[in-house]
Amino acid sequence: MTRERPAYYELGYGEDFGLTALTALTALTALTERLSRPGSATSPAAALGFAEELADRSEGEEAVELGEDARRLLASELPERVLHTVWLASTGNAFDPTGHGMTCRAWLERISEVSTARLRQNKASWTQPPVRPVRDSQLCQAVVAELRVTAPALVDASPLPQLVDCLEQVVTDADADLGMRLLLRALKSYSVPVPYGQYHRLLALGWQFGFPPGAVHDGLAITWPPVSTASRQGINGDFGLSRLARQFTAGWHYRTPREAVAAAVKADGYERPPGSEAAVLLEDTRRVLDTGLSDEAITVSWLAATDRGYNIDRSGVSGRKWLEQVVEVCEEHLTEVAPAYVPAAPPPATGAGDEVLREIRDMSPLAASTAVSPDFHPLEGTTVMEALEQITTQVDPDLGFRLLLRTVEVLQLPLTEEQHTRYEALASRFHYGEDHLLFSVDHLVQRT
């Protein structure tokens, strides 16, 4: 990212881009389609076709990053040995231009020409702008530091003896942005295990360059810590049963209810171990099922939290039976992605039950004059608040508070600044992420 242009994620990129997206395409396509037999290789025409395909994306807009990446390397004084080494590493040796009578510099020139030709389809007078390498000293030092941390594992995994030195030269002598992405491509090409702590640093460093998280995460062999329901690290918004209910408000009907749950449990984001959301949802759901909470209270709280997005009462499914289906989906997903996961024993009571009950009862008079889905089988606000009280006292104050927030949002109940301050204190006590209230009830505060 440079100051003259927006961050890559602001340009709409959700995954890798530019030259490293081309090397990913080359590696993936060649390895899966053309490198199944030892000694096979991708032809220059096929490799150039990948470049043309990439340049044509987004109506030609992706040709900008592709061409600039190539020209950043061409404008540098990096020797052919360095260019050749980092190219082979980033493609996993899927296409070697020197095996087809070209230097790597000549190959990069052809990529630049492909980019220029595609951009001139949009504007015939387009000319190549000056290259804009990222040479910020702090960013360079940060990338080099990560490269040196992973150097032993990269040396063991790669057949290229000078790879670490060559990558460092790209970072320091050509462009820190592209050097960072070429490092990531090398780690992915050789399936180098990346410890969780370093992965977090790479994500943060990528953010400084303006990379979308997918450019770092996708294809990286991350050594994840064990899934734990006790940890909420990396969760900014809602989670668990209240989050699942939110996802059933609209836009899910092209799936079956079970398929919608299966999609929801995969939403771990980029910072949490695979299976984290399923584990948190499983904990919430089991807590409800393991208590003597009435089926009516379960049904009412679900209907309120979904704003009748999935009417289990109109579909012949009891609240308890529905949650049992949710448990099955969670367990199936955890068996697949985190087979070593063992559900934790229920944690001790949070001790915040009285505070949550106070907030529910404080909202009850306002809720009494409203209804969930007033035009279709309305659910009286008073009934919902009674169900929330039962959840808070019989199941868990944490879940009761999250479902209260969801109900306040559904019913669009106004909040005073004093109430919001108390909500913030409870959210902090329950270790919610900073965005939990922001995306649920902040817009309902009546500010003076």
CSV table of N, CA, C and O in Angstrom, one decimal, residues 187-295:
chain,number,residue,atom,x,y,z
A,187,LEU,N,5.9,-19.5,2.1
A,187,LEU,CA,5.5,-20.3,3.2
A,187,LEU,C,4.3,-21.2,2.8
A,187,LEU,O,4.2,-22.4,3.2
A,188,LYS,N,3.4,-20.7,1.9
A,188,LYS,CA,2.3,-21.5,1.5
A,188,LYS,C,2.7,-22.6,0.5
A,188,LYS,O,2.3,-23.7,0.5
A,189,SER,N,3.6,-22.2,-0.4
A,189,SER,CA,4.1,-23.2,-1.4
A,189,SER,C,4.7,-24.4,-0.8
A,189,SER,O,4.5,-25.5,-1.3
A,190,TYR,N,5.5,-24.2,0.2
A,190,TYR,CA,6.2,-25.3,0.8
A,190,TYR,C,5.6,-25.8,2.1
A,190,TYR,O,6.2,-26.6,2.9
A,191,SER,N,4.3,-25.3,2.4
A,191,SER,CA,3.6,-25.8,3.6
A,191,SER,C,4.4,-25.7,4.8
A,191,SER,O,4.4,-26.6,5.7
A,192,VAL,N,5.0,-24.5,5.0
A,192,VAL,CA,5.8,-24.3,6.2
A,192,VAL,C,4.9,-24.0,7.4
A,192,VAL,O,4.1,-23.1,7.3
A,193,PRO,N,5.0,-24.8,8.5
A,193,PRO,CA,4.1,-24.5,9.7
A,193,PRO,C,4.4,-23.2,10.2
A,193,PRO,O,5.5,-22.8,10.5
A,194,VAL,N,3.3,-22.4,10.5
A,194,VAL,CA,3.5,-21.1,11.0
A,194,VAL,C,2.8,-21.1,12.4
A,194,VAL,O,1.6,-21.3,12.5
A,195,PRO,N,3.6,-20.8,13.5
A,195,PRO,CA,3.0,-20.8,14.8
A,195,PRO,C,1.9,-19.7,14.9
A,195,PRO,O,2.0,-18.7,14.3
A,196,TYR,N,1.0,-20.0,15.8
A,196,TYR,CA,-0.2,-19.1,16.0
A,196,TYR,C,0.3,-17.7,16.3
A,196,TYR,O,-0.3,-16.7,15.8
A,197,GLY,N,1.2,-17.5,17.2
A,197,GLY,CA,1.7,-16.2,17.5
A,197,GLY,C,2.3,-15.4,16.4
A,197,GLY,O,2.0,-14.2,16.2
A,198,GLN,N,3.1,-16.1,15.5
A,198,GLN,CA,3.6,-15.5,14.3
A,198,GLN,C,2.5,-15.1,13.3
A,198,GLN,O,2.5,-14.1,12.7
A,199,TYR,N,1.5,-16.0,13.2
A,199,TYR,CA,0.4,-15.8,12.3
A,199,TYR,C,-0.3,-14.5,12.7
A,199,TYR,O,-0.6,-13.7,11.8
A,200,HIS,N,-0.5,-14.3,14.0
A,200,HIS,CA,-1.1,-13.0,14.4
A,200,HIS,C,-0.3,-11.8,14.1
A,200,HIS,O,-0.8,-10.8,13.6
A,201,ARG,N,1.0,-11.9,14.2
A,201,ARG,CA,1.9,-10.8,13.8
A,201,ARG,C,1.8,-10.6,12.3
A,201,ARG,O,1.8,-9.5,11.8
A,202,LEU,N,1.8,-11.7,11.5
A,202,LEU,CA,1.7,-11.5,10.0
A,202,LEU,C,0.4,-10.9,9.6
A,202,LEU,O,0.3,-10.0,8.7
A,203,LEU,N,-0.7,-11.2,10.3
A,203,LEU,CA,-2.0,-10.6,10.1
A,203,LEU,C,-1.9,-9.1,10.3
A,203,LEU,O,-2.4,-8.2,9.5
A,204,ALA,N,-1.3,-8.7,11.5
A,204,ALA,CA,-1.2,-7.3,11.8
A,204,ALA,C,-0.3,-6.6,10.9
A,204,ALA,O,-0.6,-5.4,10.5
A,205,LEU,N,0.8,-7.2,10.4
A,205,LEU,CA,1.7,-6.6,9.5
A,205,LEU,C,1.0,-6.4,8.1
A,205,LEU,O,1.2,-5.4,7.5
A,206,GLY,N,0.3,-7.5,7.7
A,206,GLY,CA,-0.5,-7.4,6.5
A,206,GLY,C,-1.5,-6.2,6.5
A,206,GLY,O,-1.7,-5.5,5.5
A,207,TRP,N,-2.1,-6.0,7.6
A,207,TRP,CA,-3.0,-4.9,7.8
A,207,TRP,C,-2.3,-3.5,7.5
A,207,TRP,O,-2.9,-2.6,6.9
A,208,GLN,N,-1.1,-3.4,8.0
A,208,GLN,CA,-0.3,-2.2,7.8
A,208,GLN,C,-0.1,-1.9,6.3
A,208,GLN,O,0.0,-0.8,5.9
A,209,PHE,N,0.1,-3.0,5.6
A,209,PHE,CA,0.3,-2.9,4.1
A,209,PHE,C,-1.1,-2.7,3.4
A,209,PHE,O,-1.1,-2.4,2.2
A,210,GLY,N,-2.2,-2.9,4.1
A,210,GLY,CA,-3.5,-2.8,3.4
A,210,GLY,C,-4.0,-4.1,2.8
A,210,GLY,O,-4.9,-4.1,2.0
A,211,PHE,N,-3.3,-5.2,3.2
A,211,PHE,CA,-3.8,-6.5,2.7
A,211,PHE,C,-5.1,-6.9,3.3
A,211,PHE,O,-5.4,-6.7,4.5
A,212,PRO,N,-6.0,-7.5,2.5
A,212,PRO,CA,-7.2,-8.2,3.1
A,212,PRO,C,-6.7,-9.4,3.9
A,212,PRO,O,-5.6,-10.0,3.6
A,213,PRO,N,-7.4,-9.8,5.0
A,213,PRO,CA,-6.9,-10.9,5.8
A,213,PRO,C,-6.7,-12.2,5.0
A,213,PRO,O,-5.8,-13.0,5.3
A,214,GLY,N,-7.5,-12.4,4.0
A,214,GLY,CA,-7.4,-13.6,3.2
A,214,GLY,C,-6.1,-13.7,2.5
A,214,GLY,O,-5.6,-14.8,2.2
A,215,ALA,N,-5.4,-12.6,2.2
A,215,ALA,CA,-4.1,-12.6,1.5
A,215,ALA,C,-3.1,-13.2,2.4
A,215,ALA,O,-2.1,-13.8,1.9
A,216,VAL,N,-3.3,-13.1,3.7
A,216,VAL,CA,-2.4,-13.7,4.7
A,216,VAL,C,-2.8,-15.2,5.0
A,216,VAL,O,-2.1,-16.1,5.0
A,217,HIS,N,-4.1,-15.3,5.4
A,217,HIS,CA,-4.6,-16.5,5.9
A,217,HIS,C,-4.7,-17.7,4.9
A,217,HIS,O,-4.3,-18.8,5.2
A,218,ASP,N,-5.3,-17.4,3.7
A,218,ASP,CA,-5.7,-18.5,2.8
A,218,ASP,C,-4.5,-19.3,2.4
A,218,ASP,O,-3.5,-18.7,1.8
A,219,GLY,N,-4.5,-20.6,2.6
A,219,GLY,CA,-3.4,-21.4,2.2
A,219,GLY,C,-2.2,-21.5,3.2
A,219,GLY,O,-1.3,-22.3,3.0
A,220,LEU,N,-2.2,-20.7,4.2
A,220,LEU,CA,-1.1,-20.8,5.2
A,220,LEU,C,-1.3,-21.9,6.2
A,220,LEU,O,-2.4,-22.2,6.7
A,221,ALA,N,-0.2,-22.7,6.4
A,221,ALA,CA,-0.3,-23.8,7.3
A,221,ALA,C,-0.1,-23.3,8.8
A,221,ALA,O,1.0,-23.4,9.4
A,222,ILE,N,-1.2,-22.9,9.3
A,222,ILE,CA,-1.2,-22.3,10.7
A,222,ILE,C,-1.2,-23.4,11.7
A,222,ILE,O,-2.0,-24.3,11.6
A,223,THR,N,-0.4,-23.3,12.7
A,223,THR,CA,-0.4,-24.2,13.8
A,223,THR,C,-1.3,-23.6,14.9
A,223,THR,O,-1.0,-22.8,15.7
A,224,TRP,N,-2.6,-24.0,14.8
A,224,TRP,CA,-3.6,-23.5,15.7
A,224,TRP,C,-3.5,-24.0,17.1
A,224,TRP,O,-3.2,-25.2,17.3
A,225,PRO,N,-3.8,-23.2,18.1
A,225,PRO,CA,-3.9,-23.8,19.5
A,225,PRO,C,-5.2,-24.6,19.6
A,225,PRO,O,-6.1,-24.5,18.7
A,226,PRO,N,-5.4,-25.4,20.6
A,226,PRO,CA,-6.6,-26.2,20.8
A,226,PRO,C,-7.8,-25.3,20.9
A,226,PRO,O,-7.7,-24.2,21.4
A,227,VAL,N,-8.9,-25.8,20.3
A,227,VAL,CA,-10.2,-25.0,20.4
A,227,VAL,C,-10.6,-25.0,21.9
A,227,VAL,O,-10.5,-26.0,22.6
A,228,SER,N,-11.0,-23.8,22.3
A,228,SER,CA,-11.4,-23.7,23.7
A,228,SER,C,-12.6,-22.7,23.8
A,228,SER,O,-12.6,-21.6,23.3
A,229,THR,N,-13.7,-23.2,24.4
A,229,THR,CA,-14.9,-22.4,24.6
A,229,THR,C,-14.6,-21.3,25.6
A,229,THR,O,-15.3,-20.3,25.6
A,230,ALA,N,-13.6,-21.5,26.5
A,230,ALA,CA,-13.4,-20.5,27.5
A,230,ALA,C,-12.8,-19.2,27.0
A,230,ALA,O,-12.9,-18.2,27.6
A,231,SER,N,-12.1,-19.3,25.8
A,231,SER,CA,-11.4,-18.1,25.3
A,231,SER,C,-12.3,-17.4,24.2
A,231,SER,O,-12.8,-18.1,23.3
A,232,ARG,N,-12.5,-16.1,24.3
A,232,ARG,CA,-13.2,-15.4,23.3
A,232,ARG,C,-12.3,-14.4,22.5
A,232,ARG,O,-12.8,-13.5,21.9
A,233,GLN,N,-11.0,-14.8,22.5
A,233,GLN,CA,-10.1,-13.9,21.8
A,233,GLN,C,-10.4,-14.0,20.3
A,233,GLN,O,-10.7,-15.0,19.7
A,234,GLY,N,-10.4,-12.8,19.7
A,234,GLY,CA,-10.7,-12.7,18.3
A,234,GLY,C,-12.2,-12.5,18.0
A,234,GLY,O,-12.5,-12.3,16.8
A,235,ILE,N,-13.1,-12.5,19.0
A,235,ILE,CA,-14.5,-12.3,18.7
A,235,ILE,C,-14.8,-10.8,18.9
A,235,ILE,O,-14.6,-10.3,20.0
A,236,ASN,N,-15.2,-10.1,17.9
A,236,ASN,CA,-15.6,-8.7,18.1
A,236,ASN,C,-17.1,-8.5,18.2
A,236,ASN,O,-17.5,-7.7,19.0
A,237,GLY,N,-17.8,-9.2,17.4
A,237,GLY,CA,-19.3,-9.0,17.4
A,237,GLY,C,-20.0,-10.1,18.3
A,237,GLY,O,-19.4,-10.6,19.3
A,238,ASP,N,-21.1,-10.5,17.9
A,238,ASP,CA,-21.9,-11.4,18.6
A,238,ASP,C,-21.3,-12.8,18.4
A,238,ASP,O,-20.5,-13.1,17.5
A,239,PHE,N,-21.8,-13.8,19.2
A,239,PHE,CA,-21.3,-15.2,19.1
A,239,PHE,C,-22.3,-16.1,19.7
A,239,PHE,O,-23.2,-15.7,20.4
A,240,GLY,N,-22.1,-17.4,19.5
A,240,GLY,CA,-22.9,-18.4,20.2
A,240,GLY,C,-24.3,-18.4,19.7
A,240,GLY,O,-24.6,-18.1,18.5
A,241,LEU,N,-25.2,-18.7,20.6
A,241,LEU,CA,-26.6,-18.9,20.3
A,241,LEU,C,-27.3,-17.6,19.8
A,241,LEU,O,-28.1,-17.6,18.9
A,242,SER,N,-26.9,-16.5,20.5
A,242,SER,CA,-27.4,-15.2,20.1
A,242,SER,C,-27.0,-14.8,18.7
A,242,SER,O,-27.8,-14.2,17.9
A,243,ARG,N,-25.8,-15.2,18.3
A,243,ARG,CA,-25.3,-14.9,16.9
A,243,ARG,C,-26.0,-15.7,15.9
A,243,ARG,O,-26.4,-15.3,14.8
A,244,LEU,N,-26.2,-17.0,16.2
A,244,LEU,CA,-26.9,-17.9,15.3
A,244,LEU,C,-28.3,-17.4,15.1
A,244,LEU,O,-28.8,-17.4,13.9
A,245,ALA,N,-29.0,-16.9,16.1
A,245,ALA,CA,-30.4,-16.4,16.0
A,245,ALA,C,-30.4,-15.2,15.1
A,245,ALA,O,-31.2,-15.0,14.2
A,246,ARG,N,-29.4,-14.3,15.2
A,246,ARG,CA,-29.3,-13.2,14.3
A,246,ARG,C,-29.2,-13.6,12.9
A,246,ARG,O,-29.7,-12.9,12.0
A,247,GLN,N,-28.5,-14.7,12.6
A,247,GLN,CA,-28.3,-15.1,11.2
A,247,GLN,C,-29.5,-15.7,10.6
A,247,GLN,O,-29.6,-16.0,9.4
A,248,PHE,N,-30.6,-15.9,11.4
A,248,PHE,CA,-31.8,-16.5,10.9
A,248,PHE,C,-32.9,-15.4,10.7
A,248,PHE,O,-34.0,-15.7,10.5
A,249,THR,N,-32.5,-14.1,10.8
A,249,THR,CA,-33.5,-13.1,10.6
A,249,THR,C,-33.9,-12.9,9.1
A,249,THR,O,-35.0,-12.7,8.8
A,250,ALA,N,-32.9,-13.1,8.2
A,250,ALA,CA,-33.2,-12.9,6.8
A,250,ALA,C,-32.1,-13.5,5.9
A,250,ALA,O,-31.0,-13.6,6.4
A,251,GLY,N,-32.4,-13.8,4.7
A,251,GLY,CA,-31.4,-14.2,3.7
A,251,GLY,C,-30.9,-15.6,3.9
A,251,GLY,O,-29.8,-15.9,3.3
A,252,TRP,N,-31.6,-16.4,4.6
A,252,TRP,CA,-31.1,-17.8,4.8
A,252,TRP,C,-31.9,-18.8,4.1
A,252,TRP,O,-31.6,-20.0,4.1
A,253,HIS,N,-33.0,-18.4,3.6
A,253,HIS,CA,-34.1,-19.4,3.1
A,253,HIS,C,-33.7,-20.2,1.9
A,253,HIS,O,-34.4,-21.1,1.6
A,254,TYR,N,-32.6,-19.8,1.2
A,254,TYR,CA,-32.2,-20.7,0.1
A,254,TYR,C,-31.5,-22.0,0.6
A,254,TYR,O,-31.2,-22.9,-0.2
A,255,ARG,N,-31.3,-22.0,2.0
A,255,ARG,CA,-30.8,-23.3,2.6
A,255,ARG,C,-31.9,-23.9,3.4
A,255,ARG,O,-32.9,-23.2,3.8
A,256,THR,N,-31.7,-25.1,3.8
A,256,THR,CA,-32.5,-25.7,4.9
A,256,THR,C,-32.1,-25.1,6.2
A,256,THR,O,-30.9,-24.6,6.3
A,257,PRO,N,-32.9,-25.2,7.2
A,257,PRO,CA,-32.4,-24.7,8.6
A,257,PRO,C,-31.1,-25.4,9.0
A,257,PRO,O,-30.2,-24.7,9.5
A,258,ARG,N,-31.0,-26.7,8.8
A,258,ARG,CA,-29.8,-27.4,9.2
A,258,ARG,C,-28.6,-26.9,8.4
A,258,ARG,O,-27.5,-26.7,9.0
A,259,GLU,N,-28.8,-26.6,7.1
A,259,GLU,CA,-27.7,-26.1,6.3
A,259,GLU,C,-27.3,-24.7,6.7
A,259,GLU,O,-26.1,-24.4,6.7
A,260,ALA,N,-28.2,-23.9,7.2
A,260,ALA,CA,-27.9,-22.6,7.7
A,260,ALA,C,-27.1,-22.6,8.9
A,260,ALA,O,-26.1,-21.8,9.1
A,261,VAL,N,-27.4,-23.6,9.8
A,261,VAL,CA,-26.6,-23.8,11.0
A,261,VAL,C,-25.2,-24.2,10.6
A,261,VAL,O,-24.1,-23.7,11.2
A,262,ALA,N,-25.1,-25.1,9.7
A,262,ALA,CA,-23.8,-25.7,9.2
A,262,ALA,C,-22.9,-24.5,8.7
A,262,ALA,O,-21.7,-24.5,8.9
A,263,ALA,N,-23.5,-23.6,8.0
A,263,ALA,CA,-22.8,-22.4,7.5
A,263,ALA,C,-22.3,-21.5,8.6
A,263,ALA,O,-21.2,-21.0,8.6
A,264,ALA,N,-23.2,-21.3,9.6
A,264,ALA,CA,-22.9,-20.4,10.7
A,264,ALA,C,-21.8,-21.0,11.6
A,264,ALA,O,-20.9,-20.2,12.0
A,265,VAL,N,-21.7,-22.3,11.8
A,265,VAL,CA,-20.6,-22.8,12.7
A,265,VAL,C,-19.2,-22.7,12.0
A,265,VAL,O,-18.2,-22.9,12.7
A,266,LYS,N,-19.2,-22.4,10.7
A,266,LYS,CA,-17.9,-22.3,10.1
A,266,LYS,C,-17.3,-20.8,10.1
A,266,LYS,O,-16.2,-20.5,9.6
A,267,ALA,N,-18.1,-19.9,10.8
A,267,ALA,CA,-17.7,-18.5,10.8
A,267,ALA,C,-16.7,-18.2,11.9
A,267,ALA,O,-17.0,-17.4,12.8
A,268,ASP,N,-15.6,-18.8,11.8
A,268,ASP,CA,-14.5,-18.6,12.9
A,268,ASP,C,-13.7,-17.3,12.6
A,268,ASP,O,-13.0,-16.9,13.5
A,269,GLY,N,-13.9,-16.8,11.4
A,269,GLY,CA,-13.0,-15.6,11.1
A,269,GLY,C,-11.6,-16.0,10.8
A,269,GLY,O,-11.3,-17.2,10.7
A,270,TYR,N,-10.7,-15.0,10.8
A,270,TYR,CA,-9.3,-15.3,10.5
A,270,TYR,C,-8.4,-15.4,11.7
A,270,TYR,O,-7.3,-15.8,11.6
A,271,GLU,N,-9.0,-15.1,12.9
A,271,GLU,CA,-8.1,-15.1,14.0
A,271,GLU,C,-8.3,-16.3,15.0
A,271,GLU,O,-7.5,-16.5,15.9
A,272,ARG,N,-9.4,-17.0,14.8
A,272,ARG,CA,-9.7,-18.1,15.7
A,272,ARG,C,-9.5,-19.5,15.1
A,272,ARG,O,-9.6,-19.7,13.9
A,273,PRO,N,-9.1,-20.4,16.0
A,273,PRO,CA,-8.9,-21.8,15.5
A,273,PRO,C,-10.1,-22.3,14.8
A,273,PRO,O,-11.3,-22.1,15.3
A,274,PRO,N,-10.0,-23.1,13.8
A,274,PRO,CA,-11.2,-23.7,13.2
A,274,PRO,C,-12.0,-24.5,14.2
A,274,PRO,O,-11.4,-25.3,15.0
A,275,GLY,N,-13.3,-24.3,14.3
A,275,GLY,CA,-14.1,-25.0,15.2
A,275,GLY,C,-14.5,-24.1,16.4
A,275,GLY,O,-15.3,-24.5,17.3
A,276,SER,N,-13.9,-22.9,16.5
A,276,SER,CA,-14.2,-22.1,17.7
A,276,SER,C,-15.6,-21.7,17.8
A,276,SER,O,-16.2,-21.7,18.9
A,277,GLU,N,-16.2,-21.2,16.7
A,277,GLU,CA,-17.6,-20.8,16.8
A,277,GLU,C,-18.5,-22.0,17.1
A,277,GLU,O,-19.5,-21.8,17.9
A,278,ALA,N,-18.2,-23.1,16.5
A,278,ALA,CA,-19.0,-24.3,16.8
A,278,ALA,C,-19.0,-24.6,18.3
A,278,ALA,O,-19.9,-25.0,19.0
A,279,ALA,N,-17.8,-24.5,18.9
A,279,ALA,CA,-17.6,-24.8,20.3
A,279,ALA,C,-18.4,-23.9,21.2
A,279,ALA,O,-19.0,-24.3,22.2
A,280,VAL,N,-18.3,-22.6,20.9
A,280,VAL,CA,-19.0,-21.6,21.7
A,280,VAL,C,-20.5,-21.8,21.6
A,280,VAL,O,-21.3,-21.7,22.6
A,281,LEU,N,-21.0,-22.1,20.3
A,281,LEU,CA,-22.4,-22.3,20.1
A,281,LEU,C,-22.8,-23.6,20.8
A,281,LEU,O,-23.9,-23.7,21.4
A,282,LEU,N,-22.0,-24.6,20.8
A,282,LEU,CA,-22.3,-25.9,21.5
A,282,LEU,C,-22.4,-25.7,23.0
A,282,LEU,O,-23.3,-26.2,23.6
A,283,GLU,N,-21.6,-24.8,23.5
A,283,GLU,CA,-21.6,-24.6,25.0
A,283,GLU,C,-22.9,-23.9,25.3
A,283,GLU,O,-23.6,-24.3,26.3
A,284,ASP,N,-23.3,-22.8,24.6
A,284,ASP,CA,-24.5,-22.1,24.8
A,284,ASP,C,-25.7,-23.1,24.8
A,284,ASP,O,-26.6,-23.1,25.7
A,285,THR,N,-25.8,-23.9,23.7
A,285,THR,CA,-26.9,-24.7,23.5
A,285,THR,C,-27.0,-25.8,24.5
A,285,THR,O,-28.1,-26.1,25.0
A,286,ARG,N,-25.9,-26.4,24.9
A,286,ARG,CA,-25.9,-27.5,25.9
A,286,ARG,C,-26.4,-26.9,27.3
A,286,ARG,O,-27.0,-27.6,28.0
A,287,ARG,N,-25.9,-25.7,27.6
A,287,ARG,CA,-26.4,-25.1,28.8
A,287,ARG,C,-27.9,-25.0,28.9
A,287,ARG,O,-28.5,-25.3,29.9
A,288,VAL,N,-28.5,-24.6,27.8
A,288,VAL,CA,-29.9,-24.5,27.8
A,288,VAL,C,-30.6,-25.8,27.9
A,288,VAL,O,-31.5,-26.0,28.7
A,289,LEU,N,-30.1,-26.8,27.2
A,289,LEU,CA,-30.7,-28.1,27.2
A,289,LEU,C,-30.5,-28.9,28.5
A,289,LEU,O,-31.3,-29.7,28.8
A,290,ASP,N,-29.4,-28.6,29.2
A,290,ASP,CA,-29.1,-29.3,30.4
A,290,ASP,C,-29.8,-28.8,31.6
A,290,ASP,O,-29.7,-29.3,32.7
A,291,THR,N,-30.6,-27.7,31.4
A,291,THR,CA,-31.3,-27.2,32.6
A,291,THR,C,-32.8,-27.6,32.4
A,291,THR,O,-33.2,-28.2,31.5
A,292,GLY,N,-33.6,-27.2,33.4
A,292,GLY,CA,-35.0,-27.5,33.4
A,292,GLY,C,-35.8,-26.4,32.7
A,292,GLY,O,-37.0,-26.3,32.9
A,293,LEU,N,-35.2,-25.6,31.9
A,293,LEU,CA,-35.9,-24.5,31.2
A,293,LEU,C,-37.0,-25.1,30.3
A,293,LEU,O,-36.8,-26.1,29.6
A,294,SER,N,-38.1,-24.4,30.4
A,294,SER,CA,-39.3,-24.9,29.7
A,294,SER,C,-39.1,-24.8,28.2
A,294,SER,O,-38.4,-23.9,27.7
A,295,ASP,N,-39.8,-25.7,27.5
A,295,ASP,CA,-39.8,-25.7,26.0
A,295,ASP,C,-40.4,-24.4,25.5
A,295,ASP,O,-39.9,-23.8,24.5
